[in-house]
Amino acid sequence: MNTKIWLSSPHMGGTEQNYIKEAFDANWIAPLGPNVNGFENDLERYLGQDKNVACLSSGTAAIHLALVQLGVILNDEVICQTFTFCGSSNPIAYQGATPVFVDSESETWNMCPKHLETAIKDRISKGIKPKAIIIVHLYGMPSKIDELLKVALKYKIPVVEDAAEALGSTYKGRQCGTFGDFSILSFNGNKIITTSGGGAMVCNTEEDKKQTIFYATQARDNASHYEHSKIGYNYRMSNISAGIGRGQMEVLDKHIGLRRDMNAFYVNLFKGVKGVEVQKQPNSDFYSNFWLSCILIHADAPFTKAQFQSVMEDANIETRPLWKPMHMQPVFEGALYFGDKLSEGLFKKGLCLPSGSNLEQKDLDRITKVVNDLL
Ligand SMILES: *Cc1c(COP(=O)(O)O)cnc(C)c1O
């Protein structure tokens, strides 16, 4: 059997172990230390815009702490892109708040500014102003940020920017992860860079960063004993994980280049195949890291999605349907939803394809052969 070709597997650059060795040598194994500070500095430098970064245990933890700091509490409503991974929306439930799901537009597959405004108007007309808006840059594709922020600003609702999949993507030349009142990143094992598990909060002020770290380290008040006037969480990143992150930062841009090459490979592979559409950037304002390359298989394609999935599986090549929209998930049954079912169509027609920066020519040849045999 051929070895498995994964959608996206960890790709080490080579220097990660040096940072970990330093941590061991200095006995900085606790969840603080020079690698955490170093990784935060690296991210701040990379993102620009004078941001303040706090490294956390996961991207989901970062979204949770963003909602905590925006004052989201029991029975509040929070607007969230429906076409996303559950890490974007579950923290709404952690706070006992209610999600209001908003559908996507067809160009970036991210939140539609028009549906967003419809949702806000509806909720305000019912006397419930949403406490926050969670926007996502799915698969690395920047959302229509200017238009979304304009709506958010008009109604004065803070934005949590979920850039978990979009580190290194830019919108009008500015890094994703720098547009929100709070923005979050993920370094989970399958993301564009990994710390084996981790995330970060990107804050606008030093004060927000301090507050994020306060909540992420059990909310200890200023006292020599353990004094608490708030509920905190154990969400800080360890110095070992941060060491992996520092090594990964050295190869981030190179790996983005390789992911973008993967996207170009698929554009070429499906060139001239009627009914198969590779996700693309709408125009030069949108620069995607192409974390995952995705295709839509329309009704006029020469094969069905099921046929394609099946031949790929037989060849030991991973594919995966696009995210199942949150308003279709059993756990969010009955949740409010505003849209025109675009995301349901994407879910029905779409697949993610192997996109890792560590794929080799022989992997591409295997994928090419499977597709050509099917055609
Ligand atoms: C991965 C991901 C998250 C959560 O990040 P974790 O680090 O896995 O908790 C949130 N949102 C999106 C869109 C993601 O892809």
CSV table of C-alpha atoms and ligand atoms in Angstrom, one decimal:
chain,number,residue,atom,x,y,z
A,1,MET,CA,0.0,0.0,0.0
A,2,ASN,CA,1.1,3.5,-0.8
A,3,THR,CA,1.8,5.8,2.2
A,4,LYS,CA,-1.1,8.1,3.0
A,5,ILE,CA,-1.2,11.5,1.5
A,6,TRP,CA,-2.7,13.8,4.2
A,7,LEU,CA,-4.7,17.0,3.8
A,8,SER,CA,-2.3,18.9,6.0
A,9,SER,CA,0.3,17.4,8.3
A,10,PRO,CA,2.9,19.0,10.5
A,11,HIS,CA,5.9,20.2,8.6
A,12,MET,CA,9.0,21.0,10.8
A,13,GLY,CA,11.6,23.4,9.6
A,14,GLY,CA,14.5,21.9,11.5
A,15,THR,CA,15.3,24.4,14.2
A,16,GLU,CA,12.4,23.7,16.5
A,17,GLN,CA,14.3,21.2,18.6
A,18,ASN,CA,17.1,23.8,19.3
A,19,TYR,CA,14.5,26.0,21.0
A,20,ILE,CA,13.2,23.0,23.0
A,21,LYS,CA,16.7,22.0,24.0
A,22,GLU,CA,17.3,25.5,25.3
A,23,ALA,CA,14.2,25.3,27.3
A,24,PHE,CA,15.2,21.9,28.8
A,25,ASP,CA,18.8,23.1,29.5
A,26,ALA,CA,17.4,26.1,31.4
A,27,ASN,CA,14.6,24.1,33.0
A,28,TRP,CA,12.0,26.4,31.5
A,29,ILE,CA,9.4,23.7,31.3
A,30,ALA,CA,6.6,25.7,33.1
A,31,PRO,CA,4.0,27.5,31.0
A,32,LEU,CA,6.2,30.7,31.0
A,33,GLY,CA,9.7,31.4,29.9
A,34,PRO,CA,11.8,32.9,27.1
A,35,ASN,CA,10.2,30.9,24.3
A,36,VAL,CA,6.8,32.2,25.1
A,37,ASN,CA,8.1,35.8,25.1
A,38,GLY,CA,10.1,35.1,22.0
A,39,PHE,CA,7.3,33.5,20.1
A,40,GLU,CA,5.0,36.4,21.0
A,41,ASN,CA,7.6,38.9,19.8
A,42,ASP,CA,8.0,36.9,16.5
A,43,LEU,CA,4.2,37.1,16.0
A,44,GLU,CA,4.0,40.8,16.8
A,45,ARG,CA,6.8,41.5,14.3
A,46,TYR,CA,5.2,39.4,11.7
A,47,LEU,CA,1.7,40.8,12.0
A,48,GLY,CA,2.8,44.5,12.3
A,49,GLN,CA,0.2,47.1,13.1
A,50,ASP,CA,1.6,47.5,16.6
A,51,LYS,CA,-0.3,44.5,17.9
A,52,ASN,CA,0.2,42.8,21.3
A,53,VAL,CA,0.1,39.0,21.2
A,54,ALA,CA,-0.6,36.6,24.1
A,55,CYS,CA,0.1,32.9,23.4
A,56,LEU,CA,-2.5,30.5,24.6
A,57,SER,CA,-3.2,26.8,24.7
A,58,SER,CA,-5.5,26.8,21.7
A,59,GLY,CA,-7.4,28.9,19.2
A,60,THR,CA,-10.7,27.9,20.8
A,61,ALA,CA,-9.4,29.1,24.2
A,62,ALA,CA,-8.5,32.4,22.5
A,63,ILE,CA,-12.1,32.9,21.1
A,64,HIS,CA,-13.4,32.0,24.6
A,65,LEU,CA,-11.2,34.6,26.3
A,66,ALA,CA,-12.2,37.2,23.6
A,67,LEU,CA,-15.9,36.7,24.5
A,68,VAL,CA,-15.1,36.8,28.2
A,69,GLN,CA,-13.4,40.1,27.8
A,70,LEU,CA,-16.1,41.5,25.6
A,71,GLY,CA,-18.5,40.9,28.5
A,72,VAL,CA,-20.5,38.1,26.8
A,73,ILE,CA,-22.7,36.5,29.5
A,74,LEU,CA,-25.7,34.2,30.0
A,75,ASN,CA,-28.5,34.8,27.4
A,76,ASP,CA,-26.5,37.3,25.3
A,77,GLU,CA,-26.5,36.8,21.6
A,78,VAL,CA,-23.4,36.5,19.5
A,79,ILE,CA,-23.3,36.6,15.7
A,80,CYS,CA,-21.0,33.9,14.1
A,81,GLN,CA,-20.2,32.9,10.6
A,82,THR,CA,-22.2,29.6,10.1
A,83,PHE,CA,-19.7,28.2,7.6
A,84,THR,CA,-16.8,27.4,9.9
A,85,PHE,CA,-15.3,24.9,12.3
A,86,CYS,CA,-16.9,24.4,15.7
A,87,GLY,CA,-13.9,26.1,17.4
A,88,SER,CA,-15.4,29.4,16.2
A,89,SER,CA,-18.8,28.9,17.7
A,90,ASN,CA,-18.5,26.6,20.8
A,91,PRO,CA,-17.1,29.3,23.0
A,92,ILE,CA,-20.5,31.2,22.6
A,93,ALA,CA,-22.1,28.2,24.3
A,94,TYR,CA,-19.3,28.1,27.0
A,95,GLN,CA,-20.6,31.5,28.1
A,96,GLY,CA,-24.2,30.4,28.1
A,97,ALA,CA,-24.9,32.8,25.3
A,98,THR,CA,-26.9,32.1,22.1
A,99,PRO,CA,-25.3,32.0,18.7
A,100,VAL,CA,-26.9,33.7,15.7
A,101,PHE,CA,-25.5,32.2,12.5
A,102,VAL,CA,-24.9,34.2,9.4
A,103,ASP,CA,-24.3,32.7,5.9
A,104,SER,CA,-21.5,33.3,3.5
A,105,GLU,CA,-21.1,35.1,0.1
A,106,SER,CA,-19.9,33.2,-2.9
A,107,GLU,CA,-16.6,35.0,-3.6
A,108,THR,CA,-14.7,34.2,-0.4
A,109,TRP,CA,-17.1,31.7,1.2
A,110,ASN,CA,-16.9,33.9,4.3
A,111,MET,CA,-19.5,36.0,6.1
A,112,CYS,CA,-21.8,37.9,3.8
A,113,PRO,CA,-22.0,41.6,4.8
A,114,LYS,CA,-25.6,41.9,3.6
A,115,HIS,CA,-26.8,38.9,5.6
A,116,LEU,CA,-24.8,40.3,8.6
A,117,GLU,CA,-26.7,43.6,8.5
A,118,THR,CA,-30.1,41.8,8.1
A,119,ALA,CA,-29.3,39.7,11.2
A,120,ILE,CA,-28.3,42.7,13.2
A,121,LYS,CA,-31.4,44.7,12.2
A,122,ASP,CA,-33.6,41.8,13.0
A,123,ARG,CA,-32.1,41.2,16.5
A,124,ILE,CA,-32.2,44.9,17.3
A,125,SER,CA,-35.8,45.2,16.2
A,126,LYS,CA,-36.5,42.4,18.8
A,127,GLY,CA,-34.7,44.4,21.5
A,128,ILE,CA,-31.6,42.2,21.6
A,129,LYS,CA,-28.5,43.8,20.4
A,130,PRO,CA,-25.8,41.2,19.6
A,131,LYS,CA,-22.7,41.5,21.9
A,132,ALA,CA,-20.1,40.5,19.3
A,133,ILE,CA,-19.5,39.3,15.7
A,134,ILE,CA,-17.2,36.4,15.0
A,135,ILE,CA,-15.9,36.6,11.5
A,136,VAL,CA,-13.7,33.9,9.9
A,137,HIS,CA,-11.1,33.6,7.1
A,138,LEU,CA,-11.9,30.1,6.1
A,139,TYR,CA,-9.2,27.9,4.4
A,140,GLY,CA,-6.9,31.0,4.5
A,141,MET,CA,-9.1,33.1,2.3
A,142,PRO,CA,-9.5,36.6,3.7
A,143,SER,CA,-13.2,37.6,4.2
A,144,LYS,CA,-14.6,40.9,2.8
A,145,ILE,CA,-13.2,42.6,5.8
A,146,ASP,CA,-13.8,46.3,4.9
A,147,GLU,CA,-17.5,45.7,4.2
A,148,LEU,CA,-17.9,43.5,7.4
A,149,LEU,CA,-16.1,46.1,9.6
A,150,LYS,CA,-18.3,48.9,8.1
A,151,VAL,CA,-21.4,47.1,9.2
A,152,ALA,CA,-20.0,46.3,12.7
A,153,LEU,CA,-18.9,49.9,13.1
A,154,LYS,CA,-22.3,51.2,12.0
A,155,TYR,CA,-24.0,49.3,14.8
A,156,LYS,CA,-21.1,49.6,17.2
A,157,ILE,CA,-20.7,45.8,17.8
A,158,PRO,CA,-17.1,44.5,18.5
A,159,VAL,CA,-15.5,42.0,16.1
A,160,VAL,CA,-13.7,38.8,17.0
A,161,GLU,CA,-11.6,37.9,14.0
A,162,ASP,CA,-11.0,34.2,13.7
A,163,ALA,CA,-7.8,34.0,11.7
A,164,ALA,CA,-7.0,30.4,12.9
A,165,GLU,CA,-6.6,29.3,9.3
A,166,ALA,CA,-5.2,32.5,7.9
A,167,LEU,CA,-1.8,33.3,9.4
A,168,GLY,CA,0.1,35.0,6.6
A,169,SER,CA,-2.9,35.8,4.5
A,170,THR,CA,-3.4,39.5,3.7
A,171,TYR,CA,-6.3,41.8,2.8
A,172,LYS,CA,-5.2,44.9,0.9
A,173,GLY,CA,-1.7,44.2,2.0
A,174,ARG,CA,-2.5,44.0,5.7
A,175,GLN,CA,-2.1,40.7,7.7
A,176,CYS,CA,-5.2,38.7,8.7
A,177,GLY,CA,-5.3,38.6,12.4
A,178,THR,CA,-4.9,42.4,12.8
A,179,PHE,CA,-8.5,43.5,12.0
A,180,GLY,CA,-10.5,42.5,15.0
A,181,ASP,CA,-11.2,44.1,18.4
A,182,PHE,CA,-9.7,40.8,19.4
A,183,SER,CA,-8.2,38.4,16.8
A,184,ILE,CA,-7.2,34.8,17.2
A,185,LEU,CA,-4.7,32.4,15.7
A,186,SER,CA,-4.4,28.6,16.0
A,187,PHE,CA,-1.3,26.5,15.9
A,188,ASN,CA,-3.1,23.1,16.0
A,189,GLY,CA,-1.3,20.2,14.4
A,190,ASN,CA,-3.0,20.6,11.0
A,191,LYS,CA,-2.6,24.4,10.7
A,192,ILE,CA,-0.2,26.4,8.6
A,193,ILE,CA,2.3,26.3,11.4
A,194,THR,CA,2.0,24.2,14.5
A,195,THR,CA,3.2,24.2,18.1
A,196,SER,CA,1.6,20.6,18.3
A,197,GLY,CA,-1.4,22.4,19.9
A,198,GLY,CA,-1.7,26.1,20.7
A,199,GLY,CA,-3.2,29.4,19.8
A,200,ALA,CA,-2.8,33.1,20.3
A,201,MET,CA,-4.8,36.2,21.0
A,202,VAL,CA,-3.9,39.3,19.0
A,203,CYS,CA,-4.7,42.4,21.1
A,204,ASN,CA,-4.9,46.1,20.2
A,205,THR,CA,-3.4,47.3,23.5
A,206,GLU,CA,-0.8,46.2,26.0
A,207,GLU,CA,-3.6,46.4,28.6
A,208,ASP,CA,-5.8,43.9,26.6
A,209,LYS,CA,-2.8,41.5,26.4
A,210,LYS,CA,-2.2,41.8,30.2
A,211,GLN,CA,-5.9,41.1,30.8
A,212,THR,CA,-5.8,38.1,28.4
A,213,ILE,CA,-2.9,36.6,30.3
A,214,PHE,CA,-4.6,37.3,33.6
A,215,TYR,CA,-7.7,35.3,32.5
A,216,ALA,CA,-5.4,32.6,30.9
A,217,THR,CA,-3.6,32.0,34.2
A,218,GLN,CA,-6.5,31.5,36.6
A,219,ALA,CA,-7.2,35.2,37.2
A,220,ARG,CA,-4.8,35.7,40.1
A,221,ASP,CA,-5.2,39.1,41.8
A,222,ASN,CA,-2.2,41.0,42.9
A,223,ALA,CA,-1.3,39.4,46.2
A,224,SER,CA,1.4,37.0,47.5
A,225,HIS,CA,-1.2,34.3,48.3
A,226,TYR,CA,-3.7,33.1,45.8
A,227,GLU,CA,-6.5,35.7,45.7
A,228,HIS,CA,-9.3,35.6,43.1
A,229,SER,CA,-12.0,38.1,42.4
A,230,LYS,CA,-12.8,36.7,38.9
A,231,ILE,CA,-13.2,33.2,37.4
A,232,GLY,CA,-10.1,32.4,35.4
A,233,TYR,CA,-8.9,29.7,33.1
A,234,ASN,CA,-5.8,27.5,32.6
A,235,TYR,CA,-5.2,28.6,29.0
A,236,ARG,CA,-1.6,29.7,28.7
A,237,MET,CA,0.9,28.2,26.2
A,238,SER,CA,3.8,26.2,27.5
A,239,ASN,CA,7.4,27.2,27.0
A,240,ILE,CA,8.0,23.9,25.2
A,241,SER,CA,5.2,24.5,22.7
A,242,ALA,CA,6.3,28.0,22.1
A,243,GLY,CA,9.8,26.7,21.2
A,244,ILE,CA,8.3,24.7,18.4
A,245,GLY,CA,6.4,27.9,17.3
A,246,ARG,CA,9.7,29.9,17.2
A,247,GLY,CA,11.2,27.4,14.9
A,248,GLN,CA,8.1,27.3,12.7
A,249,MET,CA,8.1,31.1,12.3
A,250,GLU,CA,11.5,30.8,10.5
A,251,VAL,CA,9.8,28.8,7.8
A,252,LEU,CA,6.3,30.3,7.7
A,253,ASP,CA,6.7,32.4,4.6
A,254,LYS,CA,8.5,29.5,2.8
A,255,HIS,CA,5.6,27.2,3.7
A,256,ILE,CA,3.0,29.7,2.5
A,257,GLY,CA,4.8,29.8,-0.8
A,258,LEU,CA,4.6,26.0,-1.0
A,259,ARG,CA,0.9,25.9,-0.1
A,260,ARG,CA,0.2,28.5,-2.8
A,261,ASP,CA,2.1,26.2,-5.2
A,262,MET,CA,-0.2,23.4,-4.2
A,263,ASN,CA,-3.2,25.6,-5.1
A,264,ALA,CA,-1.6,26.4,-8.5
A,265,PHE,CA,-1.0,22.7,-9.0
A,266,TYR,CA,-4.8,22.0,-8.6
A,267,VAL,CA,-5.7,24.9,-10.8
A,268,ASN,CA,-3.6,23.4,-13.5
A,269,LEU,CA,-4.8,19.8,-12.8
A,270,PHE,CA,-8.5,20.7,-13.2
A,271,LYS,CA,-7.9,23.2,-16.0
A,272,GLY,CA,-10.4,22.4,-18.8
A,273,VAL,CA,-12.3,20.0,-16.6
A,274,LYS,CA,-15.9,21.3,-16.9
A,275,GLY,CA,-17.8,21.6,-13.6
A,276,VAL,CA,-14.8,21.4,-11.3
A,277,GLU,CA,-14.0,24.8,-9.7
A,278,VAL,CA,-10.9,25.4,-7.6
A,279,GLN,CA,-11.3,28.1,-5.0
A,280,LYS,CA,-9.6,31.3,-6.1
A,281,GLN,CA,-8.9,34.8,-4.8
A,282,PRO,CA,-11.6,37.2,-6.0
A,283,ASN,CA,-9.1,39.9,-6.9
A,284,SER,CA,-5.7,41.3,-5.9
A,285,ASP,CA,-7.0,42.7,-2.6
A,286,PHE,CA,-7.2,39.1,-1.3
A,287,TYR,CA,-4.0,37.1,-0.7
A,288,SER,CA,-4.7,33.7,0.6
A,289,ASN,CA,-2.1,31.4,2.4
A,290,PHE,CA,-4.2,28.6,0.8
A,291,TRP,CA,-4.0,26.6,4.0
A,292,LEU,CA,-6.2,24.1,2.3
A,293,SER,CA,-7.0,24.0,-1.4
A,294,CYS,CA,-10.7,23.3,-2.1
A,295,ILE,CA,-12.8,22.3,-5.1
A,296,LEU,CA,-16.5,22.4,-5.9
A,297,ILE,CA,-17.8,19.6,-8.0
A,298,HIS,CA,-20.8,20.9,-9.8
A,299,ALA,CA,-23.6,18.8,-11.5
A,300,ASP,CA,-22.0,19.2,-14.9
A,301,ALA,CA,-18.7,17.7,-13.9
A,302,PRO,CA,-17.5,14.4,-15.5
A,303,PHE,CA,-17.6,12.7,-12.1
A,304,THR,CA,-19.6,13.0,-8.9
A,305,LYS,CA,-18.2,14.1,-5.5
A,306,ALA,CA,-18.8,10.6,-4.2
A,307,GLN,CA,-16.9,9.0,-7.1
A,308,PHE,CA,-14.0,11.4,-6.6
A,309,GLN,CA,-13.9,10.7,-2.9
A,310,SER,CA,-14.0,7.0,-3.5
A,311,VAL,CA,-11.1,6.8,-6.0
A,312,MET,CA,-9.0,9.1,-3.8
A,313,GLU,CA,-9.7,6.9,-0.8
A,314,ASP,CA,-8.8,3.8,-2.7
A,315,ALA,CA,-5.5,5.4,-3.6
A,316,ASN,CA,-4.9,6.3,0.1
A,317,ILE,CA,-5.2,10.0,-0.5
A,318,GLU,CA,-7.1,12.0,2.1
A,319,THR,CA,-10.0,14.3,1.0
A,320,ARG,CA,-12.6,15.9,3.3
A,321,PRO,CA,-15.9,17.7,2.7
A,322,LEU,CA,-15.9,21.4,3.4
A,323,TRP,CA,-17.0,22.4,6.9
A,324,LYS,CA,-20.6,21.5,7.7
A,325,PRO,CA,-22.4,24.8,8.5
A,326,MET,CA,-23.0,25.3,12.2
A,327,HIS,CA,-26.8,25.9,11.7
A,328,MET,CA,-27.0,22.4,10.3
A,329,GLN,CA,-25.2,20.8,13.2
A,330,PRO,CA,-27.4,18.8,15.6
A,331,VAL,CA,-25.8,20.5,18.6
A,332,PHE,CA,-27.0,23.9,17.3
A,333,GLU,CA,-30.4,22.7,16.2
A,334,GLY,CA,-33.0,25.4,16.2
A,335,ALA,CA,-30.4,28.2,16.4
A,336,LEU,CA,-31.2,31.5,14.6
A,337,TYR,CA,-29.8,31.6,11.1
A,338,PHE,CA,-29.7,34.4,8.5
A,339,GLY,CA,-28.8,33.6,4.9
A,340,ASP,CA,-29.8,32.0,1.6
A,341,LYS,CA,-28.3,28.5,2.1
A,342,LEU,CA,-25.1,29.3,0.1
A,343,SER,CA,-23.0,27.4,2.7
A,344,GLU,CA,-25.3,24.4,2.4
A,345,GLY,CA,-24.4,24.2,-1.3
A,346,LEU,CA,-20.7,24.6,-0.5
A,347,PHE,CA,-20.9,21.7,2.0
A,348,LYS,CA,-22.8,19.6,-0.5
A,349,LYS,CA,-20.4,20.2,-3.5
A,350,GLY,CA,-17.1,20.9,-1.9
A,351,LEU,CA,-14.0,19.0,-0.9
A,352,CYS,CA,-10.6,19.9,0.7
A,353,LEU,CA,-7.6,18.3,-1.1
A,354,PRO,CA,-4.1,17.5,0.2
A,355,SER,CA,-2.4,20.9,0.6
A,356,GLY,CA,0.5,20.4,2.9
A,357,SER,CA,3.8,22.3,2.4
A,358,ASN,CA,5.6,19.0,2.8
A,359,LEU,CA,4.0,17.2,-0.2
A,360,GLU,CA,6.6,16.0,-2.8
A,361,GLN,CA,6.6,15.6,-6.5
A,362,LYS,CA,5.8,11.9,-6.2
A,363,ASP,CA,2.7,12.7,-4.2
A,364,LEU,CA,1.6,15.2,-6.8
A,365,ASP,CA,2.2,12.5,-9.5
A,366,ARG,CA,0.0,10.1,-7.6
A,367,ILE,CA,-2.8,12.6,-7.3
A,368,THR,CA,-2.5,13.5,-11.0
A,369,LYS,CA,-2.7,9.8,-12.0
A,370,VAL,CA,-5.8,9.3,-9.9
A,371,VAL,CA,-7.6,12.3,-11.4
A,372,ASN,CA,-6.5,11.4,-15.0
A,373,ASP,CA,-7.6,7.8,-14.6
A,374,LEU,CA,-11.0,9.0,-13.4
A,375,LEU,CA,-11.3,11.3,-16.3
B,1,LIG,C1,-8.6,25.3,14.1
B,1,LIG,C2,-9.7,26.4,14.2
B,1,LIG,C3,-10.1,26.9,15.4
B,1,LIG,C4,-9.6,26.4,16.7
B,1,LIG,O1,-8.3,26.3,16.9
B,1,LIG,P1,-7.7,25.2,17.9
B,1,LIG,O2,-6.4,25.7,18.2
B,1,LIG,O3,-7.9,23.9,17.2
B,1,LIG,O4,-8.6,25.3,19.2
B,1,LIG,C5,-11.0,27.9,15.3
B,1,LIG,N1,-11.5,28.3,14.2
B,1,LIG,C6,-11.2,27.8,13.0
B,1,LIG,C7,-11.8,28.4,11.8
B,1,LIG,C8,-10.2,26.8,13.0
B,1,LIG,O5,-9.9,26.3,11.8
